[in-house]
CSV table of C-alpha atoms in Angstrom, one decimal:
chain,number,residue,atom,x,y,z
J,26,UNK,CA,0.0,0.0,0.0
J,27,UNK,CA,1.2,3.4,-0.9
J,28,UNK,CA,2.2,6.2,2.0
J,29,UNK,CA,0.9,9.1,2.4
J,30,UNK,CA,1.6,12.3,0.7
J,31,UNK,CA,4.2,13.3,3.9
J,32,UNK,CA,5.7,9.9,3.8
J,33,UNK,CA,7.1,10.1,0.6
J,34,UNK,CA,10.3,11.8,0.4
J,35,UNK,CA,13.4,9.1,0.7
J,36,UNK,CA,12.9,7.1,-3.4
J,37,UNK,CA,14.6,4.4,-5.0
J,38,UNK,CA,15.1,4.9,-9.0
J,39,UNK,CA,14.7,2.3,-11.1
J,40,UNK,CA,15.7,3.4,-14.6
J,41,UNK,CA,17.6,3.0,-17.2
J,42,UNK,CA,17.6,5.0,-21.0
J,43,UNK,CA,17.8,8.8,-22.0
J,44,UNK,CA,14.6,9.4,-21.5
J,45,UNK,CA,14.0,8.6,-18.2
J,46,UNK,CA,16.5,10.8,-17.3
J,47,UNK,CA,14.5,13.8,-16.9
J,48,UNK,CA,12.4,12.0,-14.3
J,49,UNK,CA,15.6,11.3,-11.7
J,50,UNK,CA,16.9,15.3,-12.5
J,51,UNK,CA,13.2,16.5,-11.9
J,52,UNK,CA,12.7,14.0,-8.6
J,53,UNK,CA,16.3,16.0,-6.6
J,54,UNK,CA,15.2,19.2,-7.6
J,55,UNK,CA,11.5,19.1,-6.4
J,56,UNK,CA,13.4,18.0,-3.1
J,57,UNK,CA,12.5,14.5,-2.8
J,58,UNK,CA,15.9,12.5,-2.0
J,59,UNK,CA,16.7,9.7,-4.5
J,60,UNK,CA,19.1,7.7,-2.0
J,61,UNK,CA,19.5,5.2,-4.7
J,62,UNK,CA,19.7,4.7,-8.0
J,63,UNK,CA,19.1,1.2,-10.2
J,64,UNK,CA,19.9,0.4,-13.9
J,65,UNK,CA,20.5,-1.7,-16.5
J,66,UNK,CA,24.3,-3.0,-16.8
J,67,UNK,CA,27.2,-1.1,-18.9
J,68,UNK,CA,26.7,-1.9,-22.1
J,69,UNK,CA,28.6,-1.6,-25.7
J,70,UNK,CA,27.0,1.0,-27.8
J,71,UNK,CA,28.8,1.0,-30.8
J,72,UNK,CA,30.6,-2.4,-32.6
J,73,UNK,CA,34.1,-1.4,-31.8
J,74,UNK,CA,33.1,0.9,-28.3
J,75,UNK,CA,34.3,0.2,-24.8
J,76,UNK,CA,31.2,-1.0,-22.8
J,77,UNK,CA,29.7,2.6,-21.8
J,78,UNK,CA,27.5,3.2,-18.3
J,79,UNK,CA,23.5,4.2,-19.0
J,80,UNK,CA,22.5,7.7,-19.3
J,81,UNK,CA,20.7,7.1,-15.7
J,82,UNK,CA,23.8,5.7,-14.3
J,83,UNK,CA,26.1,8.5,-15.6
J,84,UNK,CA,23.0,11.1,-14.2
J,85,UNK,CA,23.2,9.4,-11.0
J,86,UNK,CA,26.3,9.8,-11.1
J,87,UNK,CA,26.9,13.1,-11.2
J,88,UNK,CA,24.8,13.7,-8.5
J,89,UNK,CA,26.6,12.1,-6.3
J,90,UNK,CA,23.5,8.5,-5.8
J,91,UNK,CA,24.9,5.5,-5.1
J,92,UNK,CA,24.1,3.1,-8.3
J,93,UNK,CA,24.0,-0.4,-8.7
J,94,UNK,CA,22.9,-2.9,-11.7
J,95,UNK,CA,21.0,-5.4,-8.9
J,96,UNK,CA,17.5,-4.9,-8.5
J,97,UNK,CA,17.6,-6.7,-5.0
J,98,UNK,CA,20.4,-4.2,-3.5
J,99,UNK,CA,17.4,-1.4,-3.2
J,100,UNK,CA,15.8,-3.6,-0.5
J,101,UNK,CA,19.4,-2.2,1.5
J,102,UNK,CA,18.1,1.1,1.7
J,103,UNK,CA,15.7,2.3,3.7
J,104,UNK,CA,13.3,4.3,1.0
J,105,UNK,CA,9.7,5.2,1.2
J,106,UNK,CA,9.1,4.4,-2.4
J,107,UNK,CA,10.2,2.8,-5.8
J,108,UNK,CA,9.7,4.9,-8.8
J,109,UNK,CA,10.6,3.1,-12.0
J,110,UNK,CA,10.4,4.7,-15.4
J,111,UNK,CA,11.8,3.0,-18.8
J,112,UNK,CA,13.7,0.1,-16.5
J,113,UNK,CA,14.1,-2.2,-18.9
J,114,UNK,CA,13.7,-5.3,-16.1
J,115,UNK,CA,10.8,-7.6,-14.8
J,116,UNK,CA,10.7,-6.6,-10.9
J,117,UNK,CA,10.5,-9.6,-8.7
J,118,UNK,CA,7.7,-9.8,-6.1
J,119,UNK,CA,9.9,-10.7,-3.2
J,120,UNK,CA,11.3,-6.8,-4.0
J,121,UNK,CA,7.7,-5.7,-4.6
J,122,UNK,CA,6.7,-7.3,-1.5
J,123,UNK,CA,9.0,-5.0,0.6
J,124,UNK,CA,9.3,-1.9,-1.2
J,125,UNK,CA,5.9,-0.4,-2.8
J,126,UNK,CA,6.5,1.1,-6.3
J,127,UNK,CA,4.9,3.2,-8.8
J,128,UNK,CA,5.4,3.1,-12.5
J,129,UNK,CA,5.6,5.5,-15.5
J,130,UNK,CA,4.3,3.6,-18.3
J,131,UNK,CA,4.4,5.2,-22.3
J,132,UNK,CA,0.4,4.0,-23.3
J,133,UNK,CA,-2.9,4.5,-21.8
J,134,UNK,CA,-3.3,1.3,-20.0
J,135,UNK,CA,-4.7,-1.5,-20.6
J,136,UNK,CA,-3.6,-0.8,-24.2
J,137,UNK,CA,0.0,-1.1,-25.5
J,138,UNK,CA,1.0,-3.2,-22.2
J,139,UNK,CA,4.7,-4.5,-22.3
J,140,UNK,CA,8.1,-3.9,-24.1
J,141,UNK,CA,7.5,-1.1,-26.9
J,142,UNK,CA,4.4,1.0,-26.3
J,143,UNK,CA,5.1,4.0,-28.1
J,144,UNK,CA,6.8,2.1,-31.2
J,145,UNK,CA,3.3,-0.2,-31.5
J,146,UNK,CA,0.9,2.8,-31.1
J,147,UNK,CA,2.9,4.2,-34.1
J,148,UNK,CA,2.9,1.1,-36.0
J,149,UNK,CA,-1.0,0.9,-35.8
J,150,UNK,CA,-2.2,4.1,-36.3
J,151,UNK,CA,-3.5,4.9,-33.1
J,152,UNK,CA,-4.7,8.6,-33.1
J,153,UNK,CA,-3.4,9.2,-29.2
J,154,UNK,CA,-0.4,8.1,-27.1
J,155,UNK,CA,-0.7,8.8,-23.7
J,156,UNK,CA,1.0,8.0,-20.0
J,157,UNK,CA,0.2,6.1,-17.2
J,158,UNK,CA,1.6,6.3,-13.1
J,159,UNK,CA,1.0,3.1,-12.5
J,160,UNK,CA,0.7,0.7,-9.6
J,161,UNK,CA,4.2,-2.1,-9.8
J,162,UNK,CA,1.8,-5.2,-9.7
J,163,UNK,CA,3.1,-8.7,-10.5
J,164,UNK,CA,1.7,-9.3,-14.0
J,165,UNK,CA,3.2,-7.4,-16.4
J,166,UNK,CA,2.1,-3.4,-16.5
J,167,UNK,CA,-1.0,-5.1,-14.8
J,168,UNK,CA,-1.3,-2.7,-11.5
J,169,UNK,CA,-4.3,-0.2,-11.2
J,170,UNK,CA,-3.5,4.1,-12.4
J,171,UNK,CA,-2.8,6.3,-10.5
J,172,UNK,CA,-2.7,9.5,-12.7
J,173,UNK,CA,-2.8,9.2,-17.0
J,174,UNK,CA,-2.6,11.6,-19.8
J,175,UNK,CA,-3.1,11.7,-23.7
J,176,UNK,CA,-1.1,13.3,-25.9
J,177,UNK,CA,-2.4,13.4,-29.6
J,178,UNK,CA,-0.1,11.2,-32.3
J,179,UNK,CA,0.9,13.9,-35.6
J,180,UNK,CA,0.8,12.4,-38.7
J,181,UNK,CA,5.1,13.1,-39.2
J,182,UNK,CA,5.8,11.7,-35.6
J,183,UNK,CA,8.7,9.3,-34.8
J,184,UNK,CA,9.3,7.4,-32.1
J,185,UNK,CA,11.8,9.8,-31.1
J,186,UNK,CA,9.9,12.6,-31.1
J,187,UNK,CA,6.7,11.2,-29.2
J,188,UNK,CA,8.2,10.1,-27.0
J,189,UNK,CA,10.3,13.6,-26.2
J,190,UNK,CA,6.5,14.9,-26.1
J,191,UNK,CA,5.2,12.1,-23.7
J,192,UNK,CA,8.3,12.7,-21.6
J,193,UNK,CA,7.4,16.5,-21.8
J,194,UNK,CA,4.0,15.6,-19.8
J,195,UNK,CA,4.8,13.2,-17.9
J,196,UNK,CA,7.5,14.6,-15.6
J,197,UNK,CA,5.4,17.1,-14.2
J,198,UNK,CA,2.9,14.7,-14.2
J,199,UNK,CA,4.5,12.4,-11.8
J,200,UNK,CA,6.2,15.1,-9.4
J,201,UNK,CA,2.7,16.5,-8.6
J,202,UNK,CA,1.4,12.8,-8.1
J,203,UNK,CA,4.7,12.7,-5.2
J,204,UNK,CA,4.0,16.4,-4.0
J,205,UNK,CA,-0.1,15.9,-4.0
J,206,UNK,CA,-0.4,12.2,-2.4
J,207,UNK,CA,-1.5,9.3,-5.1
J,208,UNK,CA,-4.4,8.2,-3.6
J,209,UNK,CA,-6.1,5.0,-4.7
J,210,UNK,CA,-5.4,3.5,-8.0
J,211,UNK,CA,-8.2,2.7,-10.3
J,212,UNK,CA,-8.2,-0.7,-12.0
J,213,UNK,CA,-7.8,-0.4,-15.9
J,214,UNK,CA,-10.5,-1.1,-17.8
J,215,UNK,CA,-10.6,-2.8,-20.6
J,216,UNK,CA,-9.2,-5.1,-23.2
J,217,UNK,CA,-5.5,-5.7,-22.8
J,218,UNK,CA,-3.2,-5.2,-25.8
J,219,UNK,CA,0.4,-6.1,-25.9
J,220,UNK,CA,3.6,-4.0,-27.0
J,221,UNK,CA,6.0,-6.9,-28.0
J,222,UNK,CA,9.4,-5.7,-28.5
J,223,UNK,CA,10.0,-4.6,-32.2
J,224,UNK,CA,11.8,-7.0,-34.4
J,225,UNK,CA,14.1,-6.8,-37.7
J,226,UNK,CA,11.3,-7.8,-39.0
J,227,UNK,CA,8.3,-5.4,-37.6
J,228,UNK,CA,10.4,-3.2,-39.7
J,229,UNK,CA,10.9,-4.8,-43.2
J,230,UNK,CA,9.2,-2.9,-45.8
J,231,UNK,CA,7.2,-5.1,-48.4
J,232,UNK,CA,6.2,-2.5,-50.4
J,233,UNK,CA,2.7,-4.1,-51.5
J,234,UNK,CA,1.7,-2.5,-48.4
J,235,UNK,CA,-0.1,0.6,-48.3
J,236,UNK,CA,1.9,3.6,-47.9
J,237,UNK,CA,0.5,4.6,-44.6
J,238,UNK,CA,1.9,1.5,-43.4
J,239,UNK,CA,5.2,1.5,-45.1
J,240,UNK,CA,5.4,5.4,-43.8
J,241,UNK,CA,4.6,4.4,-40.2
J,242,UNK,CA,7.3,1.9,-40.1
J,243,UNK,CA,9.7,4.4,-41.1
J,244,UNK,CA,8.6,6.5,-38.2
J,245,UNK,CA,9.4,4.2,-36.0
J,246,UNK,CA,13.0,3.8,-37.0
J,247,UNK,CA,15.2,1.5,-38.5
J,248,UNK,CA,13.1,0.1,-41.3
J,249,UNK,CA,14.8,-1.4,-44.4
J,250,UNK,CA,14.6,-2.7,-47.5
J,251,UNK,CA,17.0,-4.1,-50.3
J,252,UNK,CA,18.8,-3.5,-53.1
J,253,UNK,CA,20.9,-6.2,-54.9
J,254,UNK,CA,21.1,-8.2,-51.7
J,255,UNK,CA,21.9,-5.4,-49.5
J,256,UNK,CA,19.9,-3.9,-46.4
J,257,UNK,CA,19.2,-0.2,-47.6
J,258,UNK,CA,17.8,1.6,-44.5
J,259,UNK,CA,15.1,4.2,-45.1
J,260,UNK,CA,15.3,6.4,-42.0
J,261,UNK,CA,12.7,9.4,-43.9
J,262,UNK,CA,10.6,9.2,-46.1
J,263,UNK,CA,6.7,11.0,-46.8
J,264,UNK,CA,4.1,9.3,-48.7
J,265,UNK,CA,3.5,11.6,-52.1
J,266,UNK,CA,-0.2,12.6,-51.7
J,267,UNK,CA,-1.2,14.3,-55.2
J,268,UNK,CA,0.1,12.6,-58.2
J,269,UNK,CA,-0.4,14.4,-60.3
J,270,UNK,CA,0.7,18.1,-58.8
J,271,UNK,CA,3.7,16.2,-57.6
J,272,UNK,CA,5.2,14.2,-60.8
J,273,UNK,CA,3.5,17.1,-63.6
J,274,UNK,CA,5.6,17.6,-65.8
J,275,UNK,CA,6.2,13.7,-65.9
J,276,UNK,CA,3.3,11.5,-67.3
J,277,UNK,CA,0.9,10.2,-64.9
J,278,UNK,CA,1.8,7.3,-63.0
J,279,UNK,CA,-0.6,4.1,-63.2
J,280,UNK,CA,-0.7,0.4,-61.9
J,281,UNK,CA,2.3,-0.5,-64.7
J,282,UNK,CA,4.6,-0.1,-62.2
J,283,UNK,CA,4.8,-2.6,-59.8
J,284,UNK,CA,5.3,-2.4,-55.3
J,285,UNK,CA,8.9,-2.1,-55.2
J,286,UNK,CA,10.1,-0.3,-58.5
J,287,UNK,CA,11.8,3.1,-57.9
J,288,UNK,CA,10.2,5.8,-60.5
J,289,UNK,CA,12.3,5.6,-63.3
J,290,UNK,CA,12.3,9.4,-63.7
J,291,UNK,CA,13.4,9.8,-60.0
J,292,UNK,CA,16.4,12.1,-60.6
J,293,UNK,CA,13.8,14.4,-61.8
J,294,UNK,CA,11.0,13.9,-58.9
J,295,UNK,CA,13.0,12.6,-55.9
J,296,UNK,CA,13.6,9.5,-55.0
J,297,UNK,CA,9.7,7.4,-55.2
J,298,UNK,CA,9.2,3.9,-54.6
J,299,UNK,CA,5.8,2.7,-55.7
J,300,UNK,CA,3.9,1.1,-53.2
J,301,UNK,CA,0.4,-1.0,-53.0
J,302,UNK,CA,-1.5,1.9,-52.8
J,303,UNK,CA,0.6,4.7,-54.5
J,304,UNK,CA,4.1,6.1,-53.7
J,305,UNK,CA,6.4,6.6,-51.2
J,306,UNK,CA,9.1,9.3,-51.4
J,307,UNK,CA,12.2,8.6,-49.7
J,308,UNK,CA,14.0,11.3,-47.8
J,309,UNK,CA,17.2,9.7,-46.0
J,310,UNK,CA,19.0,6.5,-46.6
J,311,UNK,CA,21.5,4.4,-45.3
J,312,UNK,CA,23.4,1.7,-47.6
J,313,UNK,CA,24.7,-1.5,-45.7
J,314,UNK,CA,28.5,-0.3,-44.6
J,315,UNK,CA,27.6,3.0,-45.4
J,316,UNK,CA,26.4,6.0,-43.2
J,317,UNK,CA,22.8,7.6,-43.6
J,318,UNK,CA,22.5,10.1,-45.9
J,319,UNK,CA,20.0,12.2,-48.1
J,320,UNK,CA,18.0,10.0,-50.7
J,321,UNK,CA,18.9,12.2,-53.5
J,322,UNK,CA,22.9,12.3,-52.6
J,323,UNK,CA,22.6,8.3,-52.4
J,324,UNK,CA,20.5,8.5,-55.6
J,325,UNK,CA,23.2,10.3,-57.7
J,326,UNK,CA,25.9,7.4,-57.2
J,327,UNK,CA,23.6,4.7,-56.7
J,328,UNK,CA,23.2,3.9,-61.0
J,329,UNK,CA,19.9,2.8,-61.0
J,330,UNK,CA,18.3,0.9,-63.5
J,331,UNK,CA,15.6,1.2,-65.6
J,332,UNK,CA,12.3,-0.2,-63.8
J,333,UNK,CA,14.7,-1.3,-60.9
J,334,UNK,CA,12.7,-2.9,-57.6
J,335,UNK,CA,13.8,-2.7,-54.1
J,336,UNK,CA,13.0,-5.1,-52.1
């Protein structure tokens, strides 16, 4: 059972990326004291890099909290409170049984429970992201609200940059839920969802697809094709909306062209890659071996062609 609004001043920190981050700096200067910090493990972020500390464990850090990688050593410090936020770990219940713990979740529960919340809301189309503080319940993302907010999903946003906005919310979201008292949580309600982690494969584009789906995989990052047996990694691109405005003075395009096949005029209308449905410009690229650049510098070495198919 959660404390009282008085009681809650001496937190654990369970966290581990960038963006939860924000969450530890805004937790020691609304006064509460973090006495510890936990994270994920140092890790190698590039092939030939050193194996680097998180961004919450260099945070931590530098503000002088004792860190460690094991969940069980917060049970060594007397804290009021767990507060979790992108960990990254399934919490055990003999923790949970002895420390109480609330949880910043990236969805409006019960949808998008699990891994990659804001990745799958992307990837289906949903209209509005949102945030939950949460109840730590065994179960995963299972324990009753506390406190949720929506944010609305644009039509050009990236994983990247939604999640920035839900961070944005859901800071002050959470230090007001410490400073106010959380109350009693409300069960969700509804049908669960799940947010599997996103694969190689969530991302392949198979460009019989529409281009609203092809475009929303590229918003969530990473997604690829190839050409002549090599990843080619779109990391922009727009669907082209009107045709005709678009392509003029080039003849109008028609079913002849096939999913896959760039335009073959595309050094005169950007790089287009005709989908199920129409086409899809691409914006930024990224050859196997190579480094990401813009679609029309890749396109004026690349020596397409004629009718050439990706994929």
């Amino acid at each position: 059972m959660i404390r009282p609004p008085g009681d809650l001043h001496r937190l654990v920190f369970f966290g581990t990326p960038l963006e939860a981050v924000p969450f530890l700096d805004a937790l020691c200067v609304a006064g509460f004291e973090v006495a510890f910090v936990v994270t994920g493990g140092d890790k190698r972020r590039g092939r030939r890099a050193a194996p680097s500390p998180s961004p919450v464990k260099v945070s931590a850090q530098a503000l002088d909290i004792p860190v460690s990688h094991d969940v069980s050593d917060a049970l060594q410090v007397k804290a009021d409170l767990g507060v979790v936020v992108a960990f990254g770990q399934i919490i055990q219940s003999q923790v949970l049984d002895r420390l109480a713990m609330v949880n910043v979740h990236f969805s409006l529960l019960p949808r998008w429970r699990g891994a990659a919340p804001v990745e799958r809301a992307i990837l289906a189309g949903d209209a509005v992201a949102g945030v939950c503080l949460m109840e730590v319940a065994e179960g995963l993302d299972t324990g009753g609200v506390y406190r949720s907010l929506q944010v609305p999903i644009a039509t050009q946003a990236t994983t990247a940059s939604l999640t920035v906005q839900l961070v944005q919310h859901a800071v002050p979201m959470l230090v007001q839920a410490l400073q106010q008292g959380l109350g009693k949580p409300t069960p969700q309600q509804g049908e669960p969802c799940y947010a599997k982690k996103i694969t190689k494969e969530d991302l392949h584009l198979q460009w019989h697809q529409p281009v609203q789906v092809l475009h929303r995989q590229v918003r969530v990052g990473g997604a690829w094709t190839t050409r002549r047996n090599k990843i080619l990694k779109v990391w922009q691109a727009e669907p082209v909306a009107d045709q005709a405005s678009v392509l003029s003075p080039l003849k109008t395009l028609d079913q002849r062209y096939v999913p896959g096949q760039v335009h073959p005029h595309s050094e005169v209308a950007d790089l287009m890659v005709r989908a199920g449905d129409g086409w899809l410009r691409l914006v930024e690229v990224q050859v196997e071996g190579g480094v990401r650049q813009s679609a029309q510098e890749w396109l004026r070495g690349a020596r397409l062609q004629d009718a050439e198919l990706l994929g």
